[in-house]
Amino acid sequence: MEKPAIEGGSPVRDTKLFYGHQYIDEEDIAAVTAVLRSDFLTCGPEITKLEDRLCALTGAKHAVAVSNGTAALHIACQAAGIGEGDEVVTTPITFAASANCALYCGARPVFADIDPDTYNIDPAKVEEKITEATKAVVAVDYTGQAADLDPLLSLCRARGIVLIEDGAHSIGTRYKGRPVGSIADMTTFSFHPVKTVTGGEGGAVLTDDDELYERLSLLRAHGITRKESLLRHPSHGGWYYEQLALGMNYRMTDMQAALISSQLNKLERFCARRREIVERYNEAFGRLPQIRVQKEIAASDTARHLYLLRLVPERLRIGRKEFFDAMAAENICCNVHYIPVYYHPYYEELGYQRGICPIAEKLYEEIMSLPLYYGLSDKDVGDVICAVEKLCAYYGK
Ligand SMILES: Cc1ncc(COP(=O)(O)O)c(C=O)c1O
C-alpha cells in the first residue's frame, strides 16, 4: 500500500507525474508510417538522411547511426582499438553502459571522481588515474552539461589517449560555443524515450576521423563491406562482400531514423522548454536552504536532460529515501541518476570496492531527478515546486 501524503493525506496533485516522457506528434507518426509504406525498413534512405542531419547539427564530419546508445559506446571503444589489458577511465555517476563498453572489449574501467560543483568527471582526477595501460577516457555530459572537454582533450592528446564523449544526455548542448559532437575524438548519442530526442531506441557515433569512421561503419554491420576500396580479394561478382572484422548487428531501422529526424525538427523547441523549466525550478529551489541547486557550467550552453534535486542533509529531518517516497506520495515520481557504477554486484564481483570516488558517493546519497520533459505543463511544474516546498517546510530543520 502506498504511503499517504503528509498533512492530512492530501497530495499536491491527483495524477502521477513521471520524471521523463517522450513527446510524439502527428508529424512523427506520419514520418514513421511513411517508412512502413516504403521499400526499406532497414539500411534505407532514412539512415543516410539522419546521419547527414546529425553532421549538420553538430558540425561533425561523419555520423554512424546504430541501434542504441550502448551499441554506440561499444563500437566507439572497438574502433579505438581497445582490448584485453587496456584501461578506460570514466565517471561512476553514469548509466552502467559508459563503463560496460570497456568490459565488452576485455578492458578494465577505471573510475575517476567528479567535480564537487558540476558533478562531471574531474580532469585532475582523470590525470591521477592515467597509467601506461590507459587507452581511452569516456567523459559523460551528465544531465546535459558538457564535460570539461578542453583539459580532457589536452590530457588525452599529450598521451595518445582517445577521448570518447558520452553525449547520451547532451544533444543540442554547446561547449564554448561548439556543438557537442564536434569536439571529442568520438561522441555518442542515445535516442531512448526519456532523452531529449527519441527513436524508441537508437544511438549514433560522431567523428571527424576518416579511419575511425570506416571502422565504425564496419563494426555496426558484422564487419562486412561491399566497398571496393576495402576488399582484400578480387570481387566474385555483383553479390560479393567480405567480412573484415568481427562486427555486430547494431543497425538502426529506417522507422527509428525517420522518427529521430522528425524529432530533430523540434529540437530547439524541446531544449528551450526544458531550459524554461530548469529556470523555474532553480528560482524556486534557490530560496530553500534544504536544497542545493546544481551549478550551471559557464562553458556549457546546456540542453538539459535531467534536473537534479540535491538535498542538504544537515537541514532536513529525513534522508533521501524518505524524501523520495514522500515525493511519490505527492504523486511526483522521481528517479535517481545514478547509483555509482561500481556499487553494482557485477562490479563488486570484479573486485571494485566502495570508497573509490567519495565525492560521487556523497552526491548519490543526496540526489533525485525531478520531472523534466517538453510535455510538462506550467501547472505540472508548479505542482513539482509545490511538493518540494511542502516537504522542505514540513521536514526542514
Ligand atoms: C549516460 C548514458 N550513457 C549511455 C546510455 C545508454 O544508452 P541506450 O539506453 O540508448 O543504450 C545511457 C542511457 O540511459 C546514458 O544515460
GROMACS .gro file of C-alpha atoms and ligand atoms in nm:
model
  413
    1MET     CA    1   0.000   0.000   0.000
    2GLU     CA    2   0.124   0.347  -0.087
    3LYS     CA    3   0.204   0.583   0.194
    4PRO     CA    4  -0.033   0.880   0.232
    5ALA     CA    5   0.099   1.228   0.167
    6ILE     CA    6   0.182   1.441   0.469
    7GLU     CA    7  -0.053   1.687   0.637
    8GLY     CA    8  -0.386   1.508   0.633
    9GLY     CA    9  -0.307   1.280   0.341
   10SER     CA   10  -0.390   1.514   0.055
   11PRO     CA   11  -0.123   1.508  -0.221
   12VAL     CA   12  -0.039   1.819  -0.426
   13ARG     CA   13  -0.193   1.652  -0.733
   14ASP     CA   14  -0.427   1.364  -0.809
   15THR     CA   15  -0.246   1.208  -1.103
   16LYS     CA   16   0.107   1.074  -1.114
   17LEU     CA   17   0.381   1.274  -1.282
   18PHE     CA   18   0.682   1.075  -1.401
   19TYR     CA   19   1.037   1.204  -1.426
   20GLY     CA   20   1.059   1.167  -1.804
   21HIS     CA   21   0.828   1.120  -2.101
   22GLN     CA   22   0.861   1.130  -2.477
   23TYR     CA   23   0.672   1.384  -2.688
   24ILE     CA   24   0.530   1.241  -3.010
   25ASP     CA   25   0.318   1.449  -3.252
   26GLU     CA   26   0.134   1.378  -3.578
   27GLU     CA   27   0.443   1.468  -3.783
   28ASP     CA   28   0.640   1.197  -3.602
   29ILE     CA   29   0.364   0.944  -3.664
   30ALA     CA   30   0.345   1.041  -4.034
   31ALA     CA   31   0.724   1.009  -4.069
   32VAL     CA   32   0.720   0.655  -3.930
   33THR     CA   33   0.415   0.541  -4.127
   34ALA     CA   34   0.570   0.675  -4.449
   35VAL     CA   35   0.863   0.439  -4.390
   36LEU     CA   36   0.627   0.148  -4.328
   37ARG     CA   37   0.473   0.215  -4.671
   38SER     CA   38   0.813   0.239  -4.838
   39ASP     CA   39   1.053  -0.025  -4.976
   40PHE     CA   40   1.312  -0.008  -4.698
   41LEU     CA   41   1.257  -0.083  -4.332
   42THR     CA   42   1.632  -0.101  -4.261
   43CYS     CA   43   1.952   0.007  -4.441
   44GLY     CA   44   1.737   0.253  -4.639
   45PRO     CA   45   1.749   0.623  -4.721
   46GLU     CA   46   1.630   0.738  -4.376
   47ILE     CA   47   1.960   0.624  -4.224
   48THR     CA   48   2.173   0.842  -4.453
   49LYS     CA   49   1.927   1.128  -4.410
   50LEU     CA   50   1.960   1.108  -4.030
   51GLU     CA   51   2.339   1.077  -4.043
   52ASP     CA   52   2.362   1.386  -4.267
   53ARG     CA   53   2.130   1.567  -4.031
   54LEU     CA   54   2.341   1.482  -3.725
   55CYS     CA   55   2.654   1.604  -3.907
   56ALA     CA   56   2.479   1.931  -3.997
   57LEU     CA   57   2.357   1.974  -3.638
   58THR     CA   58   2.692   1.910  -3.472
   59GLY     CA   59   2.946   2.003  -3.735
   60ALA     CA   60   3.098   1.654  -3.719
   61LYS     CA   61   3.233   1.513  -4.045
   62HIS     CA   62   3.081   1.168  -4.001
   63ALA     CA   63   2.788   1.011  -3.819
   64VAL     CA   64   2.712   0.639  -3.784
   65ALA     CA   65   2.355   0.561  -3.673
   66VAL     CA   66   2.319   0.250  -3.458
   67SER     CA   67   2.052   0.061  -3.265
   68ASN     CA   68   2.106   0.233  -2.927
   69GLY     CA   69   2.350   0.439  -2.721
   70THR     CA   70   2.511   0.131  -2.566
   71ALA     CA   71   2.592  -0.006  -2.912
   72ALA     CA   72   2.738   0.336  -2.999
   73LEU     CA   73   2.971   0.321  -2.697
   74HIS     CA   74   3.068  -0.040  -2.772
   75ILE     CA   75   3.173   0.024  -3.132
   76ALA     CA   76   3.343   0.350  -3.031
   77CYS     CA   77   3.565   0.151  -2.793
   78GLN     CA   78   3.623  -0.119  -3.052
   79ALA     CA   79   3.706   0.136  -3.320
   80ALA     CA   80   3.955   0.294  -3.079
   81GLY     CA   81   4.131  -0.044  -3.069
   82ILE     CA   82   4.057  -0.107  -2.701
   83GLY     CA   83   4.121  -0.466  -2.596
   84GLU     CA   84   4.244  -0.708  -2.333
   85GLY     CA   85   4.467  -0.548  -2.068
   86ASP     CA   86   4.370  -0.190  -2.154
   87GLU     CA   87   4.216   0.059  -1.913
   88VAL     CA   88   3.936   0.308  -1.981
   89VAL     CA   89   3.884   0.596  -1.738
   90THR     CA   90   3.526   0.708  -1.676
   91THR     CA   91   3.291   0.857  -1.416
   92PRO     CA   92   3.099   0.646  -1.165
   93ILE     CA   93   2.798   0.881  -1.182
   94THR     CA   94   2.656   0.748  -1.507
   95PHE     CA   95   2.448   0.472  -1.654
   96ALA     CA   96   2.643   0.145  -1.645
   97ALA     CA   97   2.679   0.145  -2.026
   98SER     CA   98   2.951   0.414  -2.007
   99ALA     CA   99   3.174   0.163  -1.825
  100ASN     CA  100   3.036  -0.163  -1.966
  101CYS     CA  101   3.164  -0.062  -2.310
  102ALA     CA  102   3.520  -0.114  -2.180
  103LEU     CA  103   3.429  -0.455  -2.034
  104TYR     CA  104   3.277  -0.566  -2.367
  105CYS     CA  105   3.623  -0.515  -2.519
  106GLY     CA  106   3.807  -0.702  -2.243
  107ALA     CA  107   3.939  -0.378  -2.091
  108ARG     CA  108   3.909  -0.257  -1.732
  109PRO     CA  109   3.701   0.050  -1.643
  110VAL     CA  110   3.883   0.281  -1.401
  111PHE     CA  111   3.667   0.527  -1.211
  112ALA     CA  112   3.777   0.888  -1.159
  113ASP     CA  113   3.587   1.110  -0.916
  114ILE     CA  114   3.364   1.401  -1.014
  115ASP     CA  115   3.390   1.777  -0.967
  116PRO     CA  116   3.200   1.865  -0.646
  117ASP     CA  117   3.012   2.153  -0.813
  118THR     CA  118   2.946   2.046  -1.172
  119TYR     CA  119   2.923   1.670  -1.099
  120ASN     CA  120   3.105   1.594  -1.425
  121ILE     CA  121   3.427   1.391  -1.429
  122ASP     CA  122   3.713   1.598  -1.286
  123PRO     CA  123   4.006   1.627  -1.532
  124ALA     CA  124   4.254   1.644  -1.240
  125LYS     CA  125   4.119   1.314  -1.104
  126VAL     CA  126   4.135   1.163  -1.453
  127GLU     CA  127   4.502   1.258  -1.472
  128GLU     CA  128   4.570   1.078  -1.142
  129LYS     CA  129   4.414   0.759  -1.283
  130ILE     CA  130   4.605   0.752  -1.611
  131THR     CA  131   4.859   0.469  -1.645
  132GLU     CA  132   5.055   0.311  -1.930
  133ALA     CA  133   4.750   0.090  -1.990
  134THR     CA  134   4.502   0.378  -2.037
  135LYS     CA  135   4.367   0.373  -2.393
  136ALA     CA  136   4.058   0.591  -2.363
  137VAL     CA  137   3.863   0.831  -2.145
  138VAL     CA  138   3.483   0.812  -2.160
  139ALA     CA  139   3.358   1.154  -2.045
  140VAL     CA  140   2.985   1.179  -1.979
  141ASP     CA  141   2.795   1.506  -2.027
  142TYR     CA  142   2.599   1.440  -1.709
  143THR     CA  143   2.247   1.591  -1.704
  144GLY     CA  144   2.329   1.754  -2.040
  145GLN     CA  145   2.608   1.985  -1.920
  146ALA     CA  146   2.920   1.935  -2.128
  147ALA     CA  147   3.214   1.766  -1.953
  148ASP     CA  148   3.521   1.988  -1.922
  149LEU     CA  149   3.640   1.892  -2.267
  150ASP     CA  150   3.939   2.125  -2.318
  151PRO     CA  151   4.151   1.995  -2.028
  152LEU     CA  152   4.041   1.640  -2.104
  153LEU     CA  153   4.144   1.681  -2.467
  154SER     CA  154   4.486   1.822  -2.368
  155LEU     CA  155   4.541   1.531  -2.129
  156CYS     CA  156   4.443   1.277  -2.390
  157ARG     CA  157   4.627   1.436  -2.685
  158ALA     CA  158   4.953   1.456  -2.488
  159ARG     CA  159   4.940   1.082  -2.420
  160GLY     CA  160   4.782   0.937  -2.735
  161ILE     CA  161   4.463   0.850  -2.545
  162VAL     CA  162   4.127   0.853  -2.726
  163LEU     CA  163   3.858   1.084  -2.585
  164ILE     CA  164   3.509   0.939  -2.620
  165GLU     CA  165   3.234   1.175  -2.515
  166ASP     CA  166   2.919   1.002  -2.394
  167GLY     CA  167   2.666   1.259  -2.509
  168ALA     CA  168   2.362   1.046  -2.425
  169HIS     CA  169   2.226   1.345  -2.227
  170SER     CA  170   2.359   1.633  -2.432
  171ILE     CA  171   2.227   1.651  -2.786
  172GLY     CA  172   2.188   2.024  -2.856
  173THR     CA  173   2.447   2.133  -2.596
  174ARG     CA  174   2.741   2.358  -2.692
  175TYR     CA  175   3.077   2.367  -2.517
  176LYS     CA  176   3.249   2.706  -2.551
  177GLY     CA  177   3.024   2.773  -2.850
  178ARG     CA  178   3.098   2.444  -3.027
  179PRO     CA  179   2.825   2.181  -3.056
  180VAL     CA  180   2.875   1.857  -2.867
  181GLY     CA  181   2.958   1.600  -3.134
  182SER     CA  182   3.230   1.806  -3.299
  183ILE     CA  183   3.486   1.817  -3.016
  184ALA     CA  184   3.594   1.476  -2.882
  185ASP     CA  185   3.754   1.205  -3.100
  186MET     CA  186   3.418   1.031  -3.094
  187THR     CA  187   3.086   1.138  -2.941
  188THR     CA  188   2.798   0.901  -2.879
  189PHE     CA  189   2.427   0.983  -2.857
  190SER     CA  190   2.129   0.789  -2.724
  191PHE     CA  191   1.773   0.824  -2.850
  192HIS     CA  192   1.599   0.635  -2.569
  193PRO     CA  193   1.247   0.770  -2.494
  194VAL     CA  194   1.349   0.969  -2.185
  195LYS     CA  195   1.618   1.154  -2.381
  196THR     CA  196   1.553   1.496  -2.539
  197VAL     CA  197   1.503   1.335  -2.883
  198THR     CA  198   1.382   0.977  -2.928
  199GLY     CA  199   1.360   0.699  -3.182
  200GLY     CA  200   1.211   0.447  -2.936
  201GLU     CA  201   1.565   0.316  -2.922
  202GLY     CA  202   1.860   0.450  -3.117
  203GLY     CA  203   2.211   0.579  -3.100
  204ALA     CA  204   2.487   0.734  -3.307
  205VAL     CA  205   2.862   0.786  -3.307
  206LEU     CA  206   3.005   1.110  -3.445
  207THR     CA  207   3.362   1.165  -3.551
  208ASP     CA  208   3.581   1.379  -3.776
  209ASP     CA  209   3.830   1.098  -3.827
  210ASP     CA  210   3.802   0.912  -4.161
  211GLU     CA  211   3.969   0.593  -4.034
  212LEU     CA  212   3.753   0.574  -3.722
  213TYR     CA  213   3.450   0.628  -3.945
  214GLU     CA  214   3.544   0.333  -4.170
  215ARG     CA  215   3.590   0.109  -3.864
  216LEU     CA  216   3.266   0.223  -3.701
  217SER     CA  217   3.074   0.157  -4.024
  218LEU     CA  218   3.219  -0.194  -4.046
  219LEU     CA  219   3.159  -0.278  -3.680
  220ARG     CA  220   2.794  -0.166  -3.697
  221ALA     CA  221   2.713  -0.438  -3.952
  222HIS     CA  222   2.901  -0.763  -3.888
  223GLY     CA  223   3.237  -0.624  -4.003
  224ILE     CA  224   3.109  -0.672  -4.358
  225THR     CA  225   3.179  -0.439  -4.651
  226ARG     CA  226   3.092  -0.414  -5.018
  227LYS     CA  227   3.318  -0.110  -5.064
  228GLU     CA  228   3.557  -0.191  -5.349
  229SER     CA  229   3.840   0.012  -5.199
  230LEU     CA  230   3.833  -0.208  -4.885
  231LEU     CA  231   3.806  -0.554  -5.048
  232ARG     CA  232   4.112  -0.776  -4.994
  233HIS     CA  233   4.035  -1.013  -5.286
  234PRO     CA  234   3.904  -0.957  -5.639
  235SER     CA  235   3.525  -0.938  -5.644
  236HIS     CA  236   3.344  -1.261  -5.742
  237GLY     CA  237   3.056  -1.062  -5.892
  238GLY     CA  238   2.774  -0.823  -5.810
  239TRP     CA  239   2.676  -1.011  -5.491
  240TYR     CA  240   3.025  -1.003  -5.343
  241TYR     CA  241   3.110  -0.878  -4.995
  242GLU     CA  242   3.380  -0.954  -4.743
  243GLN     CA  243   3.386  -0.974  -4.364
  244LEU     CA  244   3.694  -0.783  -4.247
  245ALA     CA  245   3.634  -0.765  -3.872
  246LEU     CA  246   3.416  -0.928  -3.608
  247GLY     CA  247   3.133  -0.675  -3.606
  248MET     CA  248   2.783  -0.689  -3.463
  249ASN     CA  249   2.436  -0.626  -3.598
  250TYR     CA  250   2.388  -0.282  -3.444
  251ARG     CA  251   2.190  -0.140  -3.738
  252MET     CA  252   1.918   0.116  -3.676
  253THR     CA  253   1.587   0.065  -3.859
  254ASP     CA  254   1.452   0.324  -4.100
  255MET     CA  255   1.148   0.366  -3.874
  256GLN     CA  256   1.376   0.473  -3.589
  257ALA     CA  257   1.576   0.703  -3.817
  258ALA     CA  258   1.262   0.871  -3.956
  259LEU     CA  259   1.128   0.927  -3.605
  260ILE     CA  260   1.457   1.075  -3.484
  261SER     CA  261   1.480   1.306  -3.788
  262SER     CA  262   1.125   1.423  -3.727
  263GLN     CA  263   1.204   1.481  -3.358
  264LEU     CA  264   1.514   1.680  -3.453
  265ASN     CA  265   1.282   1.929  -3.629
  266LYS     CA  266   1.161   2.013  -3.278
  267LEU     CA  267   1.500   2.008  -3.103
  268GLU     CA  268   1.515   2.384  -3.048
  269ARG     CA  269   1.165   2.389  -2.901
  270PHE     CA  270   1.241   2.085  -2.685
  271CYS     CA  271   1.559   2.244  -2.548
  272ALA     CA  272   1.400   2.585  -2.491
  273ARG     CA  273   1.112   2.439  -2.291
  274ARG     CA  274   1.346   2.224  -2.083
  275ARG     CA  275   1.557   2.533  -2.012
  276GLU     CA  276   1.247   2.727  -1.907
  277ILE     CA  277   1.151   2.452  -1.662
  278VAL     CA  278   1.506   2.437  -1.523
  279GLU     CA  279   1.495   2.813  -1.465
  280ARG     CA  280   1.166   2.788  -1.278
  281TYR     CA  281   1.300   2.507  -1.061
  282ASN     CA  282   1.628   2.691  -0.996
  283GLU     CA  283   1.447   3.008  -0.898
  284ALA     CA  284   1.214   2.828  -0.657
  285PHE     CA  285   1.472   2.592  -0.504
  286GLY     CA  286   1.740   2.860  -0.478
  287ARG     CA  287   1.525   3.003  -0.198
  288LEU     CA  288   1.514   2.678   0.001
  289PRO     CA  289   1.801   2.613   0.246
  290GLN     CA  290   1.721   2.240   0.227
  291ILE     CA  291   1.811   2.227  -0.144
  292ARG     CA  292   2.142   2.276  -0.320
  293VAL     CA  293   2.096   2.387  -0.681
  294GLN     CA  294   2.329   2.230  -0.940
  295LYS     CA  295   2.591   2.475  -1.064
  296GLU     CA  296   2.546   2.587  -1.424
  297ILE     CA  297   2.873   2.532  -1.609
  298ALA     CA  298   2.972   2.864  -1.767
  299ALA     CA  299   3.144   2.696  -2.065
  300SER     CA  300   2.839   2.484  -2.142
  301ASP     CA  301   2.536   2.622  -2.321
  302THR     CA  302   2.329   2.335  -2.197
  303ALA     CA  303   2.038   2.145  -2.345
  304ARG     CA  304   1.928   1.993  -2.016
  305HIS     CA  305   1.827   1.628  -1.995
  306LEU     CA  306   1.795   1.579  -1.617
  307TYR     CA  307   1.709   1.810  -1.328
  308LEU     CA  308   1.877   1.706  -1.004
  309LEU     CA  309   1.720   1.791  -0.673
  310ARG     CA  310   2.010   1.778  -0.428
  311LEU     CA  311   1.916   1.772  -0.061
  312VAL     CA  312   2.118   1.939   0.214
  313PRO     CA  313   2.109   1.658   0.475
  314GLU     CA  314   2.201   1.888   0.766
  315ARG     CA  315   1.883   2.092   0.703
  316LEU     CA  316   1.638   1.801   0.689
  317ARG     CA  317   1.493   1.561   0.944
  318ILE     CA  318   1.460   1.286   0.682
  319GLY     CA  319   1.702   1.123   0.441
  320ARG     CA  320   1.692   1.096   0.062
  321LYS     CA  321   1.492   0.769   0.061
  322GLU     CA  322   1.219   0.917   0.283
  323PHE     CA  323   1.213   1.239   0.075
  324PHE     CA  324   1.189   1.033  -0.246
  325ASP     CA  325   0.899   0.831  -0.102
  326ALA     CA  326   0.731   1.147   0.026
  327MET     CA  327   0.752   1.297  -0.325
  328ALA     CA  328   0.588   0.979  -0.463
  329ALA     CA  329   0.313   1.018  -0.202
  330GLU     CA  330   0.258   1.367  -0.350
  331ASN     CA  331   0.226   1.190  -0.690
  332ILE     CA  332   0.560   1.326  -0.813
  333CYS     CA  333   0.751   1.016  -0.922
  334CYS     CA  334   1.122   1.092  -0.921
  335ASN     CA  335   1.416   0.872  -1.015
  336VAL     CA  336   1.782   0.866  -0.912
  337HIS     CA  337   2.062   0.914  -1.164
  338TYR     CA  338   2.281   0.732  -1.083
  339ILE     CA  339   2.384   0.456  -0.845
  340PRO     CA  340   2.766   0.471  -0.870
  341VAL     CA  341   2.850   0.210  -1.133
  342TYR     CA  342   3.092   0.019  -0.911
  343TYR     CA  343   2.822  -0.035  -0.643
  344HIS     CA  344   2.655  -0.288  -0.872
  345PRO     CA  345   2.714  -0.650  -0.767
  346TYR     CA  346   2.859  -0.732  -1.108
  347TYR     CA  347   3.131  -0.473  -1.050
  348GLU     CA  348   3.178  -0.588  -0.689
  349GLU     CA  349   3.245  -0.935  -0.823
  350LEU     CA  350   3.512  -0.785  -1.047
  351GLY     CA  351   3.685  -0.653  -0.734
  352TYR     CA  352   3.567  -0.290  -0.720
  353GLN     CA  353   3.511  -0.161  -0.368
  354ARG     CA  354   3.318   0.131  -0.228
  355GLY     CA  355   3.518   0.440  -0.138
  356ILE     CA  356   3.698   0.484  -0.474
  357CYS     CA  357   3.520   0.812  -0.555
  358PRO     CA  358   3.397   0.979  -0.231
  359ILE     CA  359   3.254   1.291  -0.398
  360ALA     CA  360   3.042   1.079  -0.634
  361GLU     CA  361   2.931   0.856  -0.348
  362LYS     CA  362   2.819   1.155  -0.142
  363LEU     CA  363   2.632   1.301  -0.438
  364TYR     CA  364   2.449   0.971  -0.485
  365GLU     CA  365   2.324   0.986  -0.123
  366GLU     CA  366   2.165   1.328  -0.172
  367ILE     CA  367   2.005   1.342  -0.518
  368MET     CA  368   1.691   1.260  -0.706
  369SER     CA  369   1.580   1.355  -1.057
  370LEU     CA  370   1.264   1.565  -1.084
  371PRO     CA  371   1.023   1.555  -1.379
  372LEU     CA  372   1.180   1.732  -1.676
  373TYR     CA  373   1.041   1.698  -2.027
  374TYR     CA  374   0.888   1.902  -2.307
  375GLY     CA  375   0.528   1.800  -2.236
  376LEU     CA  376   0.518   1.925  -1.875
  377SER     CA  377   0.256   2.198  -1.838
  378ASP     CA  378   0.314   2.509  -1.629
  379LYS     CA  379   0.074   2.359  -1.375
  380ASP     CA  380   0.277   2.034  -1.365
  381VAL     CA  381   0.593   2.235  -1.298
  382GLY     CA  382   0.406   2.432  -1.030
  383ASP     CA  383   0.295   2.105  -0.867
  384VAL     CA  384   0.654   1.977  -0.852
  385ILE     CA  385   0.770   2.302  -0.692
  386CYS     CA  386   0.478   2.296  -0.452
  387ALA     CA  387   0.559   1.939  -0.344
  388VAL     CA  388   0.927   2.019  -0.282
  389GLU     CA  389   0.837   2.337  -0.088
  390LYS     CA  390   0.580   2.147   0.115
  391LEU     CA  391   0.825   1.870   0.210
  392CYS     CA  392   1.104   2.116   0.290
  393ALA     CA  393   0.868   2.316   0.516
  394TYR     CA  394   0.745   2.002   0.690
  395TYR     CA  395   1.072   1.812   0.725
  396GLY     CA  396   1.316   2.104   0.732
  397LYS     CA  397   1.520   2.197   1.034
  398LIG     C1  398   2.496   0.843  -1.982
  398LIG     C2  399   2.438   0.732  -2.063
  398LIG     N1  400   2.519   0.659  -2.142
  398LIG     C3  401   2.473   0.559  -2.217
  398LIG     C4  402   2.340   0.525  -2.217
  398LIG     C5  403   2.293   0.409  -2.299
  398LIG     O1  404   2.204   0.446  -2.399
  398LIG     P1  405   2.092   0.344  -2.453
  398LIG     O2  406   1.989   0.329  -2.347
  398LIG     O3  407   2.041   0.414  -2.576
  398LIG     O4  408   2.161   0.217  -2.485
  398LIG     C6  409   2.251   0.598  -2.138
  398LIG     C7  410   2.108   0.564  -2.138
  398LIG     O5  411   2.036   0.573  -2.046
  398LIG     C8  412   2.301   0.704  -2.059
  398LIG     O6  413   2.220   0.777  -1.981
   0.00000   0.00000   0.00000
